[in-house]
Coordinates of C-alpha atoms in Angstrom, one line a residue:
M1 CA 107.7 132.1 104.4
V2 CA 106.0 129.3 102.5
P3 CA 104.7 131.7 99.8
A4 CA 108.1 133.3 99.5
A5 CA 109.8 130.0 99.2
V6 CA 107.6 128.5 96.5
I7 CA 107.4 131.7 94.4
S8 CA 111.1 132.2 94.6
F9 CA 111.7 128.6 93.5
A10 CA 109.4 129.1 90.5
L11 CA 111.1 132.4 89.5
V12 CA 114.6 130.9 89.8
I13 CA 113.7 128.0 87.6
Y14 CA 112.0 130.2 85.1
S15 CA 115.0 132.6 85.0
I16 CA 117.5 129.8 84.6
K17 CA 115.5 128.3 81.7
N18 CA 115.9 131.6 79.9
S19 CA 119.7 132.1 80.5
K20 CA 122.7 130.7 78.7
T21 CA 123.5 128.6 81.8
A22 CA 120.0 127.0 81.6
L23 CA 121.0 124.4 79.0
L24 CA 123.3 122.6 81.4
F25 CA 120.9 122.9 84.3
L26 CA 118.0 121.6 82.4
L27 CA 119.8 118.7 80.8
I28 CA 120.8 117.3 84.2
L29 CA 117.2 117.3 85.3
F30 CA 116.2 113.9 84.5
S31 CA 113.8 111.1 84.2
S32 CA 112.1 108.6 82.0
S33 CA 110.9 105.0 82.5
C34 CA 114.2 103.1 82.8
L35 CA 116.2 100.8 85.0
F36 CA 119.1 102.5 86.8
A37 CA 122.4 100.7 87.3
Q38 CA 125.6 101.3 89.2
V39 CA 128.3 102.5 86.8
T40 CA 130.8 99.8 86.1
P41 CA 134.4 100.7 87.2
V42 CA 136.5 101.4 84.2
D43 CA 140.2 101.9 83.8
T44 CA 140.6 104.7 81.3
I45 CA 144.2 103.8 80.5
K46 CA 144.3 101.1 77.8
P47 CA 146.7 98.2 78.1
G48 CA 148.4 99.1 74.9
N49 CA 149.6 102.4 76.2
G50 CA 152.5 101.1 78.1
P51 CA 153.7 98.6 80.7
V52 CA 151.2 97.6 83.3
K53 CA 153.4 98.8 86.1
E54 CA 153.5 102.3 84.6
Q55 CA 149.8 102.3 84.2
L56 CA 149.1 101.4 87.8
K57 CA 151.6 104.1 88.9
Q58 CA 149.6 106.7 86.8
I59 CA 146.4 105.6 88.5
K60 CA 147.9 105.8 91.9
N61 CA 149.3 109.3 91.3
A62 CA 146.0 110.5 89.9
K63 CA 144.2 109.3 93.0
K64 CA 146.5 111.3 95.2
T65 CA 146.4 114.5 93.2
I66 CA 142.6 114.8 92.5
K67 CA 141.3 117.4 95.0
D68 CA 138.3 119.6 95.6
T69 CA 139.2 123.2 95.0
T70 CA 138.8 123.8 98.8
G71 CA 141.8 121.5 99.3
N72 CA 140.2 119.5 102.1
Q73 CA 138.0 116.9 100.4
P74 CA 138.6 114.6 97.5
A75 CA 136.7 115.1 94.2
K76 CA 135.3 112.4 92.1
N77 CA 137.8 109.8 90.9
P78 CA 137.6 109.7 87.1
F79 CA 139.1 106.2 87.0
I80 CA 136.5 104.5 89.4
D81 CA 133.0 105.9 89.8
T82 CA 131.0 104.0 92.6
T83 CA 128.1 106.5 92.7
I84 CA 124.6 105.4 91.6
R85 CA 123.2 107.5 88.8
N86 CA 120.2 107.6 86.6
K87 CA 120.4 107.2 82.8
Y88 CA 121.1 111.0 82.4
G89 CA 124.1 110.8 84.7
D90 CA 122.5 112.6 87.8
L91 CA 123.0 111.3 91.3
L92 CA 120.3 109.3 93.0
N93 CA 121.8 110.2 96.4
D94 CA 123.7 113.1 97.8
D95 CA 127.4 112.3 97.5
P96 CA 128.6 111.5 101.0
K97 CA 132.1 112.7 100.3
Y98 CA 130.8 116.2 100.1
N99 CA 127.8 115.9 102.3
P100 CA 129.1 114.1 105.4
K101 CA 126.9 113.1 108.3
Y102 CA 127.8 115.4 111.2
P103 CA 127.7 114.3 114.9
F104 CA 124.1 114.5 116.3
W105 CA 125.0 117.3 118.7
K106 CA 125.6 119.7 115.7
P107 CA 122.0 119.6 114.3
L108 CA 120.7 119.5 117.8
A109 CA 122.5 122.7 118.6
G110 CA 121.0 124.1 115.4
V111 CA 117.5 123.2 116.6
L112 CA 118.2 125.1 119.8
G113 CA 119.4 128.0 117.6
V114 CA 116.2 128.0 115.7
N115 CA 114.2 128.2 118.9
L116 CA 116.3 130.9 120.4
F117 CA 116.0 133.0 117.2
T118 CA 112.2 132.5 117.1
W119 CA 111.8 133.3 120.7
S120 CA 113.9 136.5 120.4
M121 CA 111.7 137.7 117.5
D122 CA 108.5 137.0 119.5
R123 CA 109.9 138.6 122.7
F124 CA 111.8 141.6 121.6
L125 CA 110.4 142.5 118.2
L126 CA 106.7 141.5 118.5
N127 CA 106.5 141.5 122.3
E128 CA 104.0 138.5 122.2
S129 CA 102.5 137.7 125.6
F130 CA 103.3 134.0 125.4
S131 CA 107.1 134.8 125.0
H132 CA 107.4 136.1 128.6
I133 CA 109.1 133.0 130.0
G134 CA 111.3 132.1 132.9
P135 CA 111.9 129.4 135.6
A136 CA 108.3 129.8 136.9
T137 CA 106.7 129.2 133.5
W138 CA 109.0 126.2 132.8
K139 CA 108.0 124.7 136.1
Y140 CA 104.3 125.3 135.4
N141 CA 104.6 123.7 132.0
L142 CA 106.4 120.6 133.3
R143 CA 103.9 120.2 136.2
K144 CA 100.6 120.8 134.4
G145 CA 101.4 118.8 131.3
W146 CA 99.7 118.6 127.9
E147 CA 96.5 120.0 126.4
W148 CA 94.7 120.8 123.1
D149 CA 95.3 124.5 122.5
D150 CA 93.0 127.2 121.1
D151 CA 95.4 128.9 118.7
R152 CA 94.1 130.2 115.3
F153 CA 93.9 127.7 112.4
G154 CA 96.8 129.2 110.4
V155 CA 99.1 129.2 113.5
N156 CA 98.5 125.5 114.1
F157 CA 98.4 124.1 110.6
I158 CA 100.8 126.3 108.6
A159 CA 103.1 128.2 111.1
H160 CA 104.0 125.2 113.2
P161 CA 104.7 122.9 110.2
Y162 CA 107.0 125.6 108.7
T163 CA 108.9 125.9 112.0
G164 CA 109.1 122.1 112.1
S165 CA 110.6 122.2 108.6
M166 CA 113.5 124.3 110.0
Y167 CA 114.1 121.8 112.8
F168 CA 114.0 119.0 110.3
N169 CA 116.4 120.6 107.9
Q170 CA 119.0 121.2 110.6
A171 CA 119.6 117.5 110.4
R172 CA 118.7 117.0 106.7
S173 CA 121.3 119.5 105.6
Q174 CA 124.0 117.9 107.8
G175 CA 124.0 114.5 106.2
Y176 CA 120.9 112.8 107.8
N177 CA 118.3 111.2 105.6
Y178 CA 114.5 111.7 105.8
L179 CA 113.7 109.2 108.6
Q180 CA 116.8 110.2 110.6
S181 CA 115.8 113.9 110.5
V182 CA 112.3 113.4 111.8
P183 CA 113.3 113.0 115.5
F184 CA 115.0 116.4 115.3
A185 CA 111.7 118.0 114.3
A186 CA 110.1 116.3 117.4
A187 CA 112.9 117.4 119.6
G188 CA 112.6 121.0 118.5
S189 CA 108.9 121.0 119.2
L190 CA 109.3 119.5 122.6
M191 CA 111.9 122.1 123.5
W192 CA 109.6 124.9 122.4
E193 CA 106.5 123.5 124.0
Y194 CA 108.1 123.2 127.5
F195 CA 110.5 126.1 127.5
G196 CA 109.7 128.5 124.6
E197 CA 106.3 129.9 125.7
N198 CA 104.4 130.3 128.9
T199 CA 101.4 128.3 127.8
R200 CA 101.0 124.6 128.4
P201 CA 102.5 122.2 125.8
S202 CA 99.9 121.1 123.3
Y203 CA 99.3 117.8 121.6
N204 CA 98.4 119.3 118.3
D205 CA 101.5 121.4 118.1
I206 CA 104.0 118.5 118.5
I207 CA 102.0 116.4 116.0
N208 CA 101.8 119.1 113.4
T209 CA 105.3 120.4 113.9
T210 CA 106.8 116.9 113.6
A211 CA 104.7 115.3 110.8
N212 CA 103.9 118.2 108.5
G213 CA 107.2 119.8 109.4
A214 CA 109.0 116.7 108.0
F215 CA 106.8 117.0 104.9
L216 CA 107.6 120.6 104.2
G217 CA 111.2 120.2 105.2
E218 CA 111.9 117.4 102.7
V219 CA 110.1 119.3 100.0
F220 CA 112.2 122.4 100.6
Y221 CA 115.4 120.4 100.8
R222 CA 114.7 118.6 97.5
L223 CA 113.8 121.8 95.7
S224 CA 116.9 123.6 96.9
S225 CA 119.1 120.6 95.8
N226 CA 117.8 121.2 92.3
I227 CA 119.1 124.8 92.5
Y228 CA 122.5 124.4 94.2
D229 CA 125.4 123.5 92.0
D230 CA 128.9 123.7 93.5
R231 CA 130.5 123.6 90.0
T232 CA 129.2 127.0 89.1
R233 CA 131.0 130.3 89.6
G234 CA 130.4 134.1 89.4
G235 CA 127.0 135.6 89.0
E236 CA 125.3 132.2 88.4
R237 CA 126.7 130.9 91.7
V238 CA 125.5 133.9 93.6
F239 CA 122.1 133.5 92.0
R240 CA 121.8 129.9 93.0
E241 CA 123.0 130.4 96.6
I242 CA 120.5 133.2 97.2
F243 CA 117.5 131.4 95.8
G244 CA 118.4 128.1 97.4
G245 CA 118.7 129.9 100.7
L246 CA 115.3 131.5 100.2
I247 CA 113.7 128.1 99.7
D248 CA 115.5 126.4 102.6
P249 CA 116.9 129.1 104.9
V250 CA 118.3 126.7 107.4
R251 CA 120.3 124.8 104.7
G252 CA 121.5 128.1 103.3
F253 CA 122.8 129.2 106.7
N254 CA 124.5 125.9 107.4
R255 CA 126.1 126.0 104.0
L256 CA 127.7 129.3 104.9
L257 CA 128.9 128.0 108.3
E258 CA 130.3 124.8 106.7
G259 CA 132.1 126.6 103.8
K260 CA 129.8 125.0 101.1
T261 CA 128.6 128.4 99.9
F262 CA 132.0 129.1 98.3
R263 CA 133.1 125.5 97.7
R264 CA 133.9 124.5 94.1
T265 CA 133.7 120.9 92.9
T266 CA 134.4 119.3 89.5
T267 CA 131.2 117.2 89.6
D268 CA 127.6 117.7 90.9
V269 CA 127.3 116.4 94.5
Y270 CA 123.5 116.6 95.1
Q271 CA 120.7 114.3 94.2
K272 CA 118.5 115.9 91.5
E273 CA 115.2 114.9 90.0
P274 CA 113.3 116.3 87.0
L275 CA 110.8 119.0 87.6
N276 CA 107.6 120.2 85.9
I277 CA 106.3 123.6 87.1
T278 CA 102.9 125.1 86.4
L279 CA 102.2 128.8 87.1
A280 CA 98.7 130.2 86.8
A281 CA 97.1 133.6 87.3
G282 CA 93.5 134.7 86.9
I283 CA 90.3 135.4 88.8
H284 CA 87.9 133.3 90.8
K285 CA 84.3 134.0 91.7
I286 CA 83.3 132.9 95.2
N287 CA 79.6 132.2 95.7
V288 CA 78.5 132.8 99.3
D289 CA 75.0 131.2 98.8
N290 CA 74.3 127.5 98.6
N291 CA 73.9 125.8 95.2
T292 CA 74.7 128.9 93.1
I293 CA 76.9 129.5 90.2
L294 CA 78.2 133.0 89.4
G295 CA 75.9 134.3 92.2
N296 CA 76.5 136.6 95.2
G297 CA 80.0 136.9 96.4
P298 CA 83.3 138.6 95.7
T299 CA 85.6 138.1 92.7
N300 CA 89.2 137.7 93.7
T301 CA 92.5 137.5 91.9
L302 CA 94.3 134.2 92.1
I303 CA 97.9 133.1 91.7
S304 CA 98.8 129.4 91.9
L305 CA 101.9 127.2 91.7
Q306 CA 102.2 123.5 91.1
I307 CA 105.4 121.5 91.3
D308 CA 105.7 117.9 90.1
Y309 CA 109.1 116.5 91.3
G310 CA 110.5 113.3 90.0
N311 CA 109.2 110.8 87.5
P312 CA 106.8 108.4 89.3
L313 CA 106.9 106.0 86.3
E314 CA 110.7 105.5 86.2
D315 CA 111.6 101.9 87.2
R316 CA 113.8 102.3 90.3
K317 CA 114.1 101.6 94.0
R318 CA 112.0 104.2 95.9
K319 CA 112.9 106.1 99.0
P320 CA 111.1 109.0 100.7
F321 CA 110.1 111.9 98.4
D322 CA 111.8 110.7 95.2
Y323 CA 108.5 111.7 93.8
F324 CA 106.1 114.3 95.2
T325 CA 103.6 117.0 94.1
F326 CA 103.3 120.3 95.8
R327 CA 100.6 122.9 95.1
T328 CA 99.7 126.3 96.6
E329 CA 97.3 129.0 95.7
F330 CA 97.0 132.7 96.8
S331 CA 93.8 134.8 96.7
F332 CA 93.9 138.6 96.7
G333 CA 90.9 140.8 97.0
S334 CA 88.3 140.4 99.8
G335 CA 89.0 139.3 103.3
R336 CA 92.2 139.0 105.2
K337 CA 93.2 135.5 104.0
V338 CA 95.7 135.3 101.3
L339 CA 97.1 131.8 101.4
D340 CA 94.1 129.8 100.1
N341 CA 95.6 126.3 100.2
V342 CA 98.7 124.2 100.4
L343 CA 98.4 120.6 99.1
G344 CA 100.8 117.9 98.5
Y345 CA 101.8 114.2 98.8
G346 CA 105.1 112.4 98.6
V347 CA 106.0 108.8 98.2
L348 CA 107.6 107.1 101.3
F349 CA 108.3 103.7 99.7
G350 CA 107.0 101.7 96.9
G351 CA 107.7 100.1 93.5
N352 CA 107.0 100.3 89.8
T353 CA 105.3 97.8 87.5
H354 CA 103.8 97.6 84.0
L355 CA 100.6 95.9 82.9
G356 CA 100.5 96.0 79.2
K357 CA 100.5 99.7 78.2
L358 CA 99.7 100.7 81.8
S359 CA 102.7 102.0 83.8
M360 CA 102.2 102.3 87.5
L361 CA 103.8 103.5 90.7
Y362 CA 102.4 101.9 93.9
G363 CA 103.4 102.5 97.5
A364 CA 102.9 104.3 100.8
F365 CA 102.5 108.1 100.8
Q366 CA 102.5 111.0 103.2
Y367 CA 99.8 113.7 102.6
Y368 CA 99.5 117.3 103.7
D369 CA 96.3 119.3 103.1
Y370 CA 95.7 122.9 104.2
W371 CA 92.6 124.8 103.0
D372 CA 91.9 128.2 104.5
N373 CA 89.6 130.5 102.6
M374 CA 86.3 132.3 102.7
T375 CA 84.4 129.0 102.3
F376 CA 86.0 126.7 104.9
E377 CA 89.0 125.7 107.0
L378 CA 90.4 122.2 106.8
G379 CA 93.8 120.9 107.6
T380 CA 94.9 117.2 107.7
I381 CA 97.9 115.0 108.2
G382 CA 97.6 111.8 106.2
F383 CA 99.5 108.5 105.8
G384 CA 98.3 105.8 103.4
G385 CA 98.6 104.0 100.1
G386 CA 98.2 105.1 96.6
V387 CA 98.8 104.4 92.9
V388 CA 100.0 106.7 90.1
T389 CA 99.4 105.5 86.5
K390 CA 99.9 106.4 82.9
L391 CA 97.8 104.8 80.1
P392 CA 98.3 105.7 76.4
I393 CA 94.9 105.4 74.8
T394 CA 96.2 106.4 71.4
D395 CA 99.4 108.0 70.2
D396 CA 97.9 111.4 71.0
I397 CA 95.5 110.7 73.8
I398 CA 97.1 109.8 77.2
A399 CA 95.4 109.4 80.6
F400 CA 97.2 110.0 83.9
T401 CA 95.4 108.9 87.1
T402 CA 96.1 108.9 90.8
V403 CA 94.1 107.1 93.6
H404 CA 94.9 107.5 97.3
L405 CA 93.4 106.2 100.5
A406 CA 94.8 107.4 103.9
G407 CA 94.3 107.4 107.6
V408 CA 94.1 110.9 109.2
P409 CA 95.6 110.9 112.7
L410 CA 94.9 114.6 113.1
A411 CA 92.8 117.2 111.3
G412 CA 91.4 120.6 112.0
N413 CA 87.9 121.3 110.6
S414 CA 86.0 124.6 111.0
T415 CA 82.7 124.5 112.9
R416 CA 81.4 127.7 111.3
F417 CA 79.0 128.2 108.5
G418 CA 80.5 131.0 106.5
P419 CA 83.7 133.1 106.5
D420 CA 86.0 133.2 109.5
T421 CA 86.2 136.6 111.2
S422 CA 87.5 135.4 114.6
Q423 CA 91.0 135.4 115.8
V424 CA 90.7 132.3 118.1
R425 CA 90.0 128.7 117.5
D426 CA 86.8 128.1 115.6
Y427 CA 87.5 124.5 114.5
T428 CA 87.5 121.0 116.0
Y429 CA 90.3 118.5 116.3
N430 CA 89.5 115.3 114.4
N431 CA 90.7 112.0 113.2
G432 CA 89.4 109.8 110.4
F433 CA 90.1 108.9 106.8
E434 CA 90.6 110.6 103.4
A435 CA 90.4 109.5 99.8
K436 CA 91.6 111.3 96.7
F437 CA 91.2 110.7 93.0
A438 CA 92.6 112.7 90.1
S439 CA 92.5 111.9 86.4
T440 CA 93.9 114.0 83.5
I441 CA 93.5 113.3 79.8
N442 CA 95.8 115.0 77.3
F443 CA 94.4 115.3 73.8
G444 CA 97.6 115.9 72.1
T445 CA 99.0 119.3 72.7
Y446 CA 95.6 121.0 72.2
V447 CA 93.3 120.3 75.1
T448 CA 93.7 118.9 78.6
T449 CA 90.7 117.9 80.7
S450 CA 90.9 116.8 84.4
V451 CA 88.8 116.0 87.4
E452 CA 89.8 115.8 91.0
Y453 CA 87.8 114.6 94.0
Y454 CA 88.7 114.8 97.6
Y455 CA 86.7 113.1 100.3
Y456 CA 87.2 113.4 104.1
L457 CA 85.4 111.4 106.8
L458 CA 86.3 113.1 110.1
H459 CA 85.2 112.4 113.7
A460 CA 85.6 115.4 116.0
F461 CA 87.1 114.3 119.3
Y462 CA 87.8 117.7 120.8
G463 CA 85.2 120.4 120.4
P464 CA 81.5 119.8 119.6
A465 CA 81.1 116.1 119.0
S466 CA 80.3 115.4 115.4
N467 CA 80.9 113.3 112.3
N468 CA 81.7 115.2 109.2
H469 CA 81.6 114.2 105.5
I470 CA 83.4 116.7 103.3
G471 CA 83.8 116.4 99.5
I472 CA 85.6 118.6 97.1
L473 CA 85.0 118.2 93.3
K474 CA 87.1 120.1 90.8
P475 CA 86.5 119.5 87.0
K476 CA 88.9 121.6 84.8
I477 CA 89.7 122.2 81.2
T478 CA 92.6 124.0 79.6
V479 CA 93.1 124.9 76.0
H480 CA 96.5 125.4 74.5
I481 CA 97.1 129.0 73.1
V482 CA 100.7 129.2 72.1
K483 CA 103.9 127.3 73.1
N484 CA 103.5 126.4 76.8
L485 CA 100.7 129.0 77.5
S486 CA 97.1 127.8 78.0
L487 CA 93.7 129.2 79.0
G488 CA 91.8 127.3 81.6
F489 CA 88.5 127.1 83.4
E490 CA 87.8 125.3 86.7
H491 CA 84.6 124.7 88.5
F492 CA 85.1 124.1 92.3
I493 CA 82.3 122.5 94.3
Y494 CA 82.5 122.0 98.1
Y495 CA 80.1 119.6 99.9
D496 CA 79.8 119.7 103.6
N497 CA 77.6 117.5 105.7
R498 CA 78.0 117.8 109.5
Y499 CA 76.2 115.6 111.9
I500 CA 76.5 117.3 115.3
K501 CA 75.2 115.5 118.4
T502 CA 73.8 118.5 120.2
F503 CA 72.6 120.5 117.1
P504 CA 70.7 119.9 113.9
A505 CA 72.6 118.5 111.0
I506 CA 74.2 121.0 108.6
H507 CA 74.2 120.5 104.8
S508 CA 76.1 122.9 102.6
V509 CA 77.1 123.2 98.9
R510 CA 79.4 126.1 97.9
T511 CA 81.0 126.8 94.5
E512 CA 83.7 128.8 93.0
Q513 CA 84.5 129.4 89.3
K514 CA 88.1 130.1 88.1
I515 CA 89.4 131.5 84.8
F516 CA 93.1 131.6 84.4
L517 CA 96.2 131.6 82.2
S518 CA 98.7 128.9 82.9
L519 CA 102.4 128.7 82.0
Y520 CA 103.7 125.1 81.9
L521 CA 107.4 124.7 82.3
E522 CA 108.2 121.1 81.4
D523 CA 111.5 119.5 82.1
P524 CA 112.9 118.6 78.7
Q525 CA 114.3 115.3 79.9
R526 CA 110.9 114.2 81.2
K527 CA 109.0 115.6 78.3
G528 CA 105.8 113.6 77.8
D529 CA 106.7 111.0 80.5
Y530 CA 104.3 112.2 83.1
E531 CA 102.0 115.2 83.3
Q532 CA 99.5 115.8 86.2

């Protein structure tokens, strides 16, 4: 579902950019370094047009007659606008008139519905052994309590977070904000752990489902908001509703139940942020021997997607996920693993400042890292601090840099040395720290160079006791070919140093080389403001 969601989003944005309706859609995607302000109430009837009493009467009548086309909710008042907007006129918050907060039992009932649907698929379609439940299994789970489970890596670090995103968006799509929606992800996980399967509830499931589920849920909600537009009609409206529902299925279903799918408004009612999208396709050489370049190993096809949401350098009050990056890559060829990685981070709170020519966002961030390929398995949940900067060196040379340091309350780290061929847990549960650095330098519109470095210090607390030092270095260069199409090369180096108490230390260095074509779709309203 995650690959379908992100690819669908990229396709819909690309399609919209090449249609006649794209102009409006793209112009409302905003951002630049600016201070936002509340729009000052303005009376559009000038004093010279007639007696004051008659003017007030006109305003009063206008307030009564302005209606949403559904007939049950008022539309925006053209005389007084109390919504907060950015300099381009887009909302910084969902309009509460059209996105009311429903009583808590409604999203809670939706969470139950997600679990019933999931269980029905597992029980009657897939006939999974764990789905055979009843009073006896419920009693067993309640009596025996919690454990660390042995499910496969992908189940624990991608499937459970995706399910958590559905719990989360039951609340998020019904008027609850980010923090208010997190308990619903936890409630859905608790419900499933005790009553949805016949195995004991597991600590790792509720942590992953809640934390990473909230991360993915907010990403999907924000992306779908950039697609939905209740002002549109006809084929464009159908197009938006379908693709918005693919990205966030729970929200799409709730829109249908609440009548929003067919609702028409005179103004936009959803928060929108500017988007930059990078699509890439090519090949990558995977070297199976240590310290080799273009050595033994398969050559696979790769497809990647990166989404940069929001302008981190716009001066504004920050709330969760007003700015985030989201990347994913797929590998086709050798082995059973297709989803190579899912990486991202989003701001939770912070502020903006300027130091001479240096523009900066600083604050607290949430991180989600998922690596699952022929070289290694690594999944982390992270919370910490970071800075995002832009520094014009000359008129044509600009440097963009990010630095992050975070605590890792839970991570999964493979214990193997080589590709995973098992169908059971072959990784340890860990906690620790992570650090990330990325720097990109644009030399005009001709060449872009970048380097990224990830470092993880992890202590295994469940599984073979060990301390692990993992580093990932990725230098990259892209050369502009024509318009927004570039040719790129990336060298990927993975360092792994494992110090296991009961076994000799393991030291490994693996590499990959990637050659690809990338298509950069830059939001015209944020053009040149921030590129990463």
